[in-house]
GROMACS .gro file of C-alpha atoms in nm:
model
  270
    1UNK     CA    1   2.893  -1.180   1.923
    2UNK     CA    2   2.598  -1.148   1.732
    3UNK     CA    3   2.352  -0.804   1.761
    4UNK     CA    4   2.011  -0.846   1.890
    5UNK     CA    5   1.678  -0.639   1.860
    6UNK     CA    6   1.426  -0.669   2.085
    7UNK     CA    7   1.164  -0.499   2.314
    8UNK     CA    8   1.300  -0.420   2.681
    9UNK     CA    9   1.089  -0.521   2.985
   10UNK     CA   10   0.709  -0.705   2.890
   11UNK     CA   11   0.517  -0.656   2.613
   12UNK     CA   12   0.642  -0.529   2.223
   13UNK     CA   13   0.827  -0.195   2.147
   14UNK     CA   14   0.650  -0.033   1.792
   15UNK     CA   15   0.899   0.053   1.534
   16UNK     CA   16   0.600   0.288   1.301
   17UNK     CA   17   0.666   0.479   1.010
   18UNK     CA   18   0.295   0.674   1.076
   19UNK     CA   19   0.254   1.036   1.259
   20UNK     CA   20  -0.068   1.113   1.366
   21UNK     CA   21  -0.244   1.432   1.245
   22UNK     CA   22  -0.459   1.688   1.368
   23UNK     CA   23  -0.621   2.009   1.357
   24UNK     CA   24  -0.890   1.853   1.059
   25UNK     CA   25  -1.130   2.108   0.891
   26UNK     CA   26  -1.403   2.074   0.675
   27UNK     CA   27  -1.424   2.125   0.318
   28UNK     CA   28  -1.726   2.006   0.103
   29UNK     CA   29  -2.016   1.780   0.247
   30UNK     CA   30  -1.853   1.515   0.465
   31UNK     CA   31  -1.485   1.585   0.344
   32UNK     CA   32  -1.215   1.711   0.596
   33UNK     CA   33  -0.874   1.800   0.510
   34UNK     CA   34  -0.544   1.854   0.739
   35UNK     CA   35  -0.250   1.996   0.580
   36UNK     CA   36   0.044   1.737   0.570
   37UNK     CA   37   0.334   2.019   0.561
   38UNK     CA   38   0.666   1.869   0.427
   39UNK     CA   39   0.557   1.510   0.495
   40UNK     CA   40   0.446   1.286   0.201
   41UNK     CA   41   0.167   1.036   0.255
   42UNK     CA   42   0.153   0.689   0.157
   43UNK     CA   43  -0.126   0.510   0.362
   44UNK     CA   44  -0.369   0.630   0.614
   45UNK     CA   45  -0.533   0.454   0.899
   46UNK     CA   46  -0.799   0.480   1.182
   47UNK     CA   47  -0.734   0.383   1.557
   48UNK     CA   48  -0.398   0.139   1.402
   49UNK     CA   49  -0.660   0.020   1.112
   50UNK     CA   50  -0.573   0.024   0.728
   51UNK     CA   51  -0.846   0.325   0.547
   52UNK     CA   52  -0.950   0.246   0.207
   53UNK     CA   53  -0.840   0.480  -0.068
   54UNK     CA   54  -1.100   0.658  -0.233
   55UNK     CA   55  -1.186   0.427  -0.519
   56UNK     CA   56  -1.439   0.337  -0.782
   57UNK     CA   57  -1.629   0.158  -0.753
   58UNK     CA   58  -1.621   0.114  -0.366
   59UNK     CA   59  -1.508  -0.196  -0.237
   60UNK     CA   60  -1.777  -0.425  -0.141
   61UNK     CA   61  -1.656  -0.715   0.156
   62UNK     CA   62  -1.321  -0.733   0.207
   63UNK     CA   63  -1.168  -0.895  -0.098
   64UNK     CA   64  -1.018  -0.683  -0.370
   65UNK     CA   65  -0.992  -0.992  -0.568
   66UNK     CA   66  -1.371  -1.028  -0.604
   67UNK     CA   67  -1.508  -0.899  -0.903
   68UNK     CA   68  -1.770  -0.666  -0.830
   69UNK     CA   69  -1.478  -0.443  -0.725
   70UNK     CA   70  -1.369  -0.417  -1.083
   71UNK     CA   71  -1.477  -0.211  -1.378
   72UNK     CA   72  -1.407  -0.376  -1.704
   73UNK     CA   73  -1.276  -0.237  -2.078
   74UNK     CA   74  -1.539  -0.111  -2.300
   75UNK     CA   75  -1.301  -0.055  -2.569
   76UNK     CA   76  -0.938  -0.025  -2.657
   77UNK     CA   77  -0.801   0.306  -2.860
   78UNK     CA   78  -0.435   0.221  -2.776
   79UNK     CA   79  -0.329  -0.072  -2.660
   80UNK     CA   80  -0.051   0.052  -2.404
   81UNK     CA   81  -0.204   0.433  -2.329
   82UNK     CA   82  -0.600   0.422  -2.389
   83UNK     CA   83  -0.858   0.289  -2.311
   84UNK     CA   84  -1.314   0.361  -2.243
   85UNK     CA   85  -1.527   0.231  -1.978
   86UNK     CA   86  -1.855   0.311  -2.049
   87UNK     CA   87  -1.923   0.297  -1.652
   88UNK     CA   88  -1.714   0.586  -1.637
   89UNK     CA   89  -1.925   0.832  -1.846
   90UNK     CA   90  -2.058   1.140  -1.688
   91UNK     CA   91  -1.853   1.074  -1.381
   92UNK     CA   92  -1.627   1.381  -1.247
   93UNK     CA   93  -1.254   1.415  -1.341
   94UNK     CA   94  -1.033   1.176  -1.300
   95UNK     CA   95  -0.707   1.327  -1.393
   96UNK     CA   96  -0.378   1.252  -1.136
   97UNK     CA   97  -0.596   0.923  -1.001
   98UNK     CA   98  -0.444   0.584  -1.050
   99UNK     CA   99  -0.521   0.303  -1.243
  100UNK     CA  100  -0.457  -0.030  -1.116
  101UNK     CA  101  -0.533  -0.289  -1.414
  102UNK     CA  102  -0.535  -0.698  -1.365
  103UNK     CA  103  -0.248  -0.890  -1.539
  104UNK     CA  104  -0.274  -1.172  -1.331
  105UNK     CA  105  -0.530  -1.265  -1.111
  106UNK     CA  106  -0.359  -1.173  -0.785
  107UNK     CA  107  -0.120  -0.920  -0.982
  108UNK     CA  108  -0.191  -0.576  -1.071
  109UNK     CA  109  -0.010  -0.279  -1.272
  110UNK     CA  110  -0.037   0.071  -1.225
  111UNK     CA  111  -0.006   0.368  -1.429
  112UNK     CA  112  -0.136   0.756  -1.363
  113UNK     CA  113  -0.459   0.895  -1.525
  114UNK     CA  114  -0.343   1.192  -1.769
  115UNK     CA  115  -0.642   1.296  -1.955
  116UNK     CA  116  -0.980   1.246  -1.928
  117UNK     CA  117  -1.317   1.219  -2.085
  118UNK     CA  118  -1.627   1.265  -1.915
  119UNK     CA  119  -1.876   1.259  -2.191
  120UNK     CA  120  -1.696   0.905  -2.359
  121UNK     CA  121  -1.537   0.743  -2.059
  122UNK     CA  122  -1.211   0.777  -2.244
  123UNK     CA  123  -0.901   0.709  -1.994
  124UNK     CA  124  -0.535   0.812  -2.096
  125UNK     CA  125  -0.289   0.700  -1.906
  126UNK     CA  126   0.056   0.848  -1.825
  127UNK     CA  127   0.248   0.597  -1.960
  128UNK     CA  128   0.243   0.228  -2.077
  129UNK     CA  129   0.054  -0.003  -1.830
  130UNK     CA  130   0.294  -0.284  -1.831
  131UNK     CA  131   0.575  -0.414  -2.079
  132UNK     CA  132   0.460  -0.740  -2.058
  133UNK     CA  133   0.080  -0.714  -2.082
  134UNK     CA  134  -0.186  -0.533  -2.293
  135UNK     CA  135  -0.523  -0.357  -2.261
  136UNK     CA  136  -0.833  -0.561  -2.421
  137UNK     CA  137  -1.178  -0.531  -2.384
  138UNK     CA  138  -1.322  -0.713  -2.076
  139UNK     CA  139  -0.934  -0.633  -1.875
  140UNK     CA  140  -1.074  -0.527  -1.544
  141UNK     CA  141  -0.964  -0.267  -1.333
  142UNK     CA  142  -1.039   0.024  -1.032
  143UNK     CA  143  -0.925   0.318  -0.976
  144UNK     CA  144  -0.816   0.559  -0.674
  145UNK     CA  145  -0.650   0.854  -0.511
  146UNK     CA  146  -0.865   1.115  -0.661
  147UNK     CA  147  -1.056   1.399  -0.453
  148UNK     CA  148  -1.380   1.307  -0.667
  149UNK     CA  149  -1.382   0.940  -0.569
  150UNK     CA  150  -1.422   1.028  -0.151
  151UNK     CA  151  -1.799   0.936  -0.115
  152UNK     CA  152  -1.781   0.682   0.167
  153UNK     CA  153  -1.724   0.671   0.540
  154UNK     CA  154  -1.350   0.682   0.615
  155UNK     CA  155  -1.210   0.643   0.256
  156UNK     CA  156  -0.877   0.878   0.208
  157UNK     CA  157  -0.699   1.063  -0.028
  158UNK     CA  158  -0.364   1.247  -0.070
  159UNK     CA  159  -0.264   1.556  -0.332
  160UNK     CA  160   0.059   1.591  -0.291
  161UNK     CA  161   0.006   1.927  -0.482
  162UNK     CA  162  -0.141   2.084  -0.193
  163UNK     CA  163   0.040   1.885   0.073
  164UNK     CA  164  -0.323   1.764   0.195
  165UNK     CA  165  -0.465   1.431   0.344
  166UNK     CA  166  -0.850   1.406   0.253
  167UNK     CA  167  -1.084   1.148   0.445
  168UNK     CA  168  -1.450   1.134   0.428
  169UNK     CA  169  -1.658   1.115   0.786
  170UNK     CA  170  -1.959   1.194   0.905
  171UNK     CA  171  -1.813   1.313   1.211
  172UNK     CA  172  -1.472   1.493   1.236
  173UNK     CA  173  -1.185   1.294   1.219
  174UNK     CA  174  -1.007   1.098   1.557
  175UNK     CA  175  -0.684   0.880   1.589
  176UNK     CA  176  -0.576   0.927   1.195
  177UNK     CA  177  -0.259   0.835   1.146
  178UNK     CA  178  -0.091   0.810   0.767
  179UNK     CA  179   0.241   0.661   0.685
  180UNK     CA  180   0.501   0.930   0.601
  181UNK     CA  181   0.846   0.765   0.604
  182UNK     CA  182   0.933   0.577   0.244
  183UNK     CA  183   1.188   0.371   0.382
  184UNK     CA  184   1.233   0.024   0.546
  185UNK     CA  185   1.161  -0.042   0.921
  186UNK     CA  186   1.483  -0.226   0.963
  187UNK     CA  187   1.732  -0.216   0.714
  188UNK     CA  188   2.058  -0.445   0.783
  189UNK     CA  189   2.371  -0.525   0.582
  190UNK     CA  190   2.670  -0.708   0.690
  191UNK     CA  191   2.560  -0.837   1.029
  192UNK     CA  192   2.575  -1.163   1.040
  193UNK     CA  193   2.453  -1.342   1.361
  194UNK     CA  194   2.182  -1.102   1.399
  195UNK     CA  195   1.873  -1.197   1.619
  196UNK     CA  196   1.507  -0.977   1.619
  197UNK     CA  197   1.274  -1.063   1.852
  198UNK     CA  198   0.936  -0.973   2.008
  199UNK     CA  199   0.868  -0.615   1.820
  200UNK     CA  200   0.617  -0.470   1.632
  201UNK     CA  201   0.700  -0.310   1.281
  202UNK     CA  202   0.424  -0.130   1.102
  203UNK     CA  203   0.368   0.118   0.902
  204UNK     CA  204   0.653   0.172   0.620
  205UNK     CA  205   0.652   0.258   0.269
  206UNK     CA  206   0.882   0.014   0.180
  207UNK     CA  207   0.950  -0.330   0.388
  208UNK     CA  208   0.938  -0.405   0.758
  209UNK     CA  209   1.285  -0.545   0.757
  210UNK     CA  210   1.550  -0.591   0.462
  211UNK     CA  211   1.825  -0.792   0.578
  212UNK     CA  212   2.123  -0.787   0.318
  213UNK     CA  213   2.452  -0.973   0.294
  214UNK     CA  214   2.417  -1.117   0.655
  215UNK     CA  215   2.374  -1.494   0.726
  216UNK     CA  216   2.269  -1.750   1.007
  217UNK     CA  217   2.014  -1.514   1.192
  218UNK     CA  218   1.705  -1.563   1.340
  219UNK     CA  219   1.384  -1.329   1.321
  220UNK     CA  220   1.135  -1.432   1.596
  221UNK     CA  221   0.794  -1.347   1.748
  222UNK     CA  222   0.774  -1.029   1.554
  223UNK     CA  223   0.441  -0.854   1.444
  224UNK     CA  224   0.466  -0.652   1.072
  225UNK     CA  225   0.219  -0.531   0.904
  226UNK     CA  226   0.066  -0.261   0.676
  227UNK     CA  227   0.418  -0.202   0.485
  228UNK     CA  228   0.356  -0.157   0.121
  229UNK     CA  229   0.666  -0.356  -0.047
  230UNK     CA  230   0.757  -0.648   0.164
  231UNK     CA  231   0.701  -0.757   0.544
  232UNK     CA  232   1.037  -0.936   0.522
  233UNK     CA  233   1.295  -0.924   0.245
  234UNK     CA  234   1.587  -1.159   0.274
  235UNK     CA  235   1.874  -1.096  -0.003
  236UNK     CA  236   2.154  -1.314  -0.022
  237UNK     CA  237   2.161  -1.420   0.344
  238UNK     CA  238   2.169  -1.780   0.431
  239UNK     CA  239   2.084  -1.996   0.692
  240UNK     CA  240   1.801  -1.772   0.852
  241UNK     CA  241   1.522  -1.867   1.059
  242UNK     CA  242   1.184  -1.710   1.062
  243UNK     CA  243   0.950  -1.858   1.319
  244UNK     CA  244   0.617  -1.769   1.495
  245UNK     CA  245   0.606  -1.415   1.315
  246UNK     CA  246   0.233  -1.257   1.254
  247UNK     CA  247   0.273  -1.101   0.884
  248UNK     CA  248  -0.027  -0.921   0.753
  249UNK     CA  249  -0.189  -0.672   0.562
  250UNK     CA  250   0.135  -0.636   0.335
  251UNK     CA  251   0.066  -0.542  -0.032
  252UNK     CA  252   0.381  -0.740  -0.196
  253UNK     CA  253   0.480  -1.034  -0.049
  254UNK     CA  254   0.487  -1.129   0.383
  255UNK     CA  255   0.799  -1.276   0.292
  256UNK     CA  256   1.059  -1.270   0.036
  257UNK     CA  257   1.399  -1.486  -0.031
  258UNK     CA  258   1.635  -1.393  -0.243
  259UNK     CA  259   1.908  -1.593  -0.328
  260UNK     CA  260   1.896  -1.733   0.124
  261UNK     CA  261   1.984  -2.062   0.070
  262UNK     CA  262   1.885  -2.340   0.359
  263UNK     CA  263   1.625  -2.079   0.520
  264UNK     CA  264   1.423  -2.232   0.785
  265UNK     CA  265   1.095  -2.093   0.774
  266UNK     CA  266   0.821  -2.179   0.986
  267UNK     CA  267   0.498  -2.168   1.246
  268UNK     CA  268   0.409  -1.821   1.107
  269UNK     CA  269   0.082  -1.638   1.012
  270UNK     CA  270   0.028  -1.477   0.720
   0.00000   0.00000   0.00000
């Protein structure tokens, strides 16, 4: 007989991959710290609500996709490592931050600020952006996770060279939780006639469930969000049904299928 996961008695059990965190102290202006200890942070949220990483510029709306929440190329010096932005130019350092560059429109790549240029804008990244894709002028980008970029109302930041979690407030800090655990929320292999119902996953560095080598089960009435890879990841498991799941606020895909043949998949929201 089959295993199955599901909430006892009414309402949905939380599977979470977030500790909450205390004990905040100010530091400069509106920015509070808390020290993290040994736990590394991935995402950060207010009252079960996704934060926005300190970024520039600052996200306007709610749609990273529209352009006012880009900066664009200036010029190119190499076309895998370096690049200027002329917006950038007198702003404070940048180094450690993250780049995230468009290479599709919905698609972005990511590489690690290693030097920069105040007086020129100059950006030089870690590493090479992508193997597929090149800088050019006009390529548009943001960046975030940087101490210097925290200048509005709950954005956040980690340095995971000080174990510290940064958010800006005009008020201290209540109810911040951050995602800690870089793993999966469920993470099956080999269980075959497998049934998981009525929970809520949220919360995980990876993906809410990853269901591996196991075929004809059935993944029902489940709520999964704010995981950064996936919210569900099937890999060569056939005949599964997903039905009347709520997937959101994932940064991959809500739902992946790899090599599930004759997957039923329906009456969800994504």
């Amino acid at each position: 007989k089959g295993i199955t996961l599901t909430s006892y008695g009414s309402g949905k059990a939380t599977i979470k991959g977030s500790k909450l965190f205390t004990g905040w102290t100010k530091t400069i202006g509106n920015i509070w710290e808390v020290n993290t200890g040994d736990d590394k942070v991935y995402n950060s949220f207010k009252n079960k609500k996704g934060l926005i990483n300190a970024r520039i510029p600052d996200l306007i709306g709610t749609s990273e996709d529209d352009p006012v929440n880009y900066l664009k190329i200036t010029s190119v010096q190499n076309v895998n490592t370096e690049f200027t932005c002329s917006e950038l130019i007198g702003h404070q350092d940048l180094v450690g931050a993250s780049v995230l560059i468009t290479t599709n429109p919905h698609t972005r790549s990511w590489q690690t600020i290693k030097a920069f240029n105040s007086s020129t804008g100059k950006i030089t990244l870690s590493g090479d952006i992508s193997s597929k894709y090149n800088l050019y002028k006009g390529r548009s980008f943001w960046i975030q996770n940087n101490f210097n970029l925290l200048t509005q109302q709950d954005e956040w930041d980690y340095d995971s060279n000080v174990n510290k979690l940064y958010v800006y407030s005009t008020t201290k800090p209540v109810n911040i939780t951050a995602t800690t655990i870089d793993d999966n929320g469920i993470y099956t292999k080999y269980c075959s006639d497998m049934t998981i119902d009525n929970l809520i996953i949220r919360d995980f560095n990876q993906s809410g469930i990853w269901h591996l080598s196991s075929n004809q089960g059935r993944f029902t009435n489940l709520d999964i969000s704010y995981t950064r890879h996936r919210g569900i990841w099937l890999t060569s498991s056939d005949n599964m049904l997903l039905e009347n799941n709520h997937i959101f606020n994932i940064s991959h895909a809500a739902i992946l299928l790899e090599n599930a043949d004759n997957a039923l998949v329906r009456l969800n929201l994504i």
